[in-house]
GROMACS .gro file of C-alpha atoms in nm:
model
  105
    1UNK     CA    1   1.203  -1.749   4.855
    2UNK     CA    2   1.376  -1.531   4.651
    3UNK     CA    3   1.303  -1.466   4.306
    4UNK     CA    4   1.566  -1.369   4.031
    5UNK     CA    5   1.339  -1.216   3.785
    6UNK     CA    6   1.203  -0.957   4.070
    7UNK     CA    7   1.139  -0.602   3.941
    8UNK     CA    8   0.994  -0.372   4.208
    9UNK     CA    9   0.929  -0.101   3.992
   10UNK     CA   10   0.643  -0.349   3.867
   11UNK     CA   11   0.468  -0.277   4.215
   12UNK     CA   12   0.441   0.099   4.156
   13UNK     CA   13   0.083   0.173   4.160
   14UNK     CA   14   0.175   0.406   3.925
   15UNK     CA   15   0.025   0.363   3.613
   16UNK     CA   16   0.154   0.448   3.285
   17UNK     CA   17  -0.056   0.544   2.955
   18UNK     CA   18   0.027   0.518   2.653
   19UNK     CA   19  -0.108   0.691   2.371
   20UNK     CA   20  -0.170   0.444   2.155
   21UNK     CA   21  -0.327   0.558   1.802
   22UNK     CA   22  -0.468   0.354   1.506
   23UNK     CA   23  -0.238   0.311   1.221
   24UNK     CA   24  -0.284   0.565   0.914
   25UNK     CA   25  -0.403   0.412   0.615
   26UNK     CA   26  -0.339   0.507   0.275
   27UNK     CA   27  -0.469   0.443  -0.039
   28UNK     CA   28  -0.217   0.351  -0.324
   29UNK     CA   29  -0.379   0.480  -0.668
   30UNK     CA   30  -0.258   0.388  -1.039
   31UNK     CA   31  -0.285   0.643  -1.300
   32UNK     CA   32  -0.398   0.589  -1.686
   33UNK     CA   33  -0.148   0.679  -1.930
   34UNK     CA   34  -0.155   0.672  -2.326
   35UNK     CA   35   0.175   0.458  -2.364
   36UNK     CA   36   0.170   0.157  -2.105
   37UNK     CA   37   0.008  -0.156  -2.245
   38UNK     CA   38  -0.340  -0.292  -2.080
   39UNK     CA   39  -0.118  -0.617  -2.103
   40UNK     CA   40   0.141  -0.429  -1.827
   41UNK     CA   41  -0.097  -0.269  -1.618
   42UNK     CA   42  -0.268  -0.620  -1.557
   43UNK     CA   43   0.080  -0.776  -1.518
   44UNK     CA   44   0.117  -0.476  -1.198
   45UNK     CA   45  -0.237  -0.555  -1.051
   46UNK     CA   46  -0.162  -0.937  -1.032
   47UNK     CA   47   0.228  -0.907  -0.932
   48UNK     CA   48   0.220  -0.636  -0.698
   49UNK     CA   49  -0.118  -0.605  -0.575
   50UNK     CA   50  -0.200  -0.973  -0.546
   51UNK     CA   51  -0.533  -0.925  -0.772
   52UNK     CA   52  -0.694  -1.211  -0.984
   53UNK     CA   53  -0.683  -1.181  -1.362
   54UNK     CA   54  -1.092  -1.071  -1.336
   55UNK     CA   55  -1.020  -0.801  -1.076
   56UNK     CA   56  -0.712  -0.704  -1.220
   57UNK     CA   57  -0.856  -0.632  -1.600
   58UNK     CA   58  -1.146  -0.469  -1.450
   59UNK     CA   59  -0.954  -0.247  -1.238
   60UNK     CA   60  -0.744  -0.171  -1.566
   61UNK     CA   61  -1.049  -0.073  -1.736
   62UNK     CA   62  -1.142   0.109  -1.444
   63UNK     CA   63  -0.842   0.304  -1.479
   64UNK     CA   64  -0.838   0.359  -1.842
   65UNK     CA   65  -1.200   0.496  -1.844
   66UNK     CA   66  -1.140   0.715  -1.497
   67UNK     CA   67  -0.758   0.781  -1.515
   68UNK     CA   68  -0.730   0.681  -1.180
   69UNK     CA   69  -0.851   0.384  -0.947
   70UNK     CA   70  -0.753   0.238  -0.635
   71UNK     CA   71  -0.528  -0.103  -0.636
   72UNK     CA   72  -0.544  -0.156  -0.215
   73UNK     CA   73  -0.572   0.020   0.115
   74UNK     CA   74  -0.271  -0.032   0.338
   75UNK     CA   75  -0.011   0.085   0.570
   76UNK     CA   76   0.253   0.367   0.505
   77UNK     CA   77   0.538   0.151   0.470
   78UNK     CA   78   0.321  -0.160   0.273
   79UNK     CA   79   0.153   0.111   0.053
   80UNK     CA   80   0.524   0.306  -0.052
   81UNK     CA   81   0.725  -0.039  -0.092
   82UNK     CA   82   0.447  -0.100  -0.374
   83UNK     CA   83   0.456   0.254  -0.515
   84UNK     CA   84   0.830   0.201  -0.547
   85UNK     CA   85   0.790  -0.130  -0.679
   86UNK     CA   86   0.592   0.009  -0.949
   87UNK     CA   87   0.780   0.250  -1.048
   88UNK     CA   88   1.094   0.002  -1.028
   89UNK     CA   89   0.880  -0.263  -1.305
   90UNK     CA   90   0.775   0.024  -1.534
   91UNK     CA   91   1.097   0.181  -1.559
   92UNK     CA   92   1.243  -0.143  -1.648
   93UNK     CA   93   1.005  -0.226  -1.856
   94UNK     CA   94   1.028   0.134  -2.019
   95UNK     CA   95   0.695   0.229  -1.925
   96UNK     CA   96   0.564   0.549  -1.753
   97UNK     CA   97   0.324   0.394  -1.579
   98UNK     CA   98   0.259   0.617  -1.220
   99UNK     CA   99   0.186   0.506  -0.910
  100UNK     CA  100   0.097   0.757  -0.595
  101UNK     CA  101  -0.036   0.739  -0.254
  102UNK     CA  102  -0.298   0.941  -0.019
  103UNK     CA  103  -0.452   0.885   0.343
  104UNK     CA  104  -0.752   0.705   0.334
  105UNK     CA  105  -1.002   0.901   0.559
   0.00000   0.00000   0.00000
């Protein structure tokens, strides 16, 4: 019987590891600043970061008594598309509202 989708590299005893790591994950952070509205900043924390209006005034406030605080944990890529998309909404908005990212440890 023959058998089309036969690969006899598959019966190598061989065996092949891969180094296989956990994703980095990184924190995305929003800075206070004296000029963007607590209005704007909430806007952000519900738009971008998917927050309710509770978590995202009390994050606000967490930012504007701390200057910093952390809007989500994710992936490289996830956590610099919402950086950028940040920045992008501020600067139309003609805000200077920043945005940054570090590894979470």
């Amino acid at each position: 019987m023959s058998d089309s989708h036969y690969d006899p590299a598959l019966d190598s005893e061989e065996v092949v590891e891969d180094d296989v790591r956990e994703p980095r994950w990184y924190k995305v952070l929003l800075h206070n600043d004296h000029y963007t509205t607590m209005d704007f900043v909430i806007y952000i924390l519900m738009r971008v970061f998917s927050k309710t209006p509770e978590a995202a005034f009390q994050l606000m406030a967490y930012v504007h008594e701390h200057g910093v605080g952390i809007c989500g944990v994710y992936s490289f890529d996830v956590a610099e598309t919402k950086v950028d998309t940040v920045h992008a909404l501020a600067q139309e908005n003609g805000f200077p509202l920043r945005c940054s990212l570090e590894e979470d440890e």
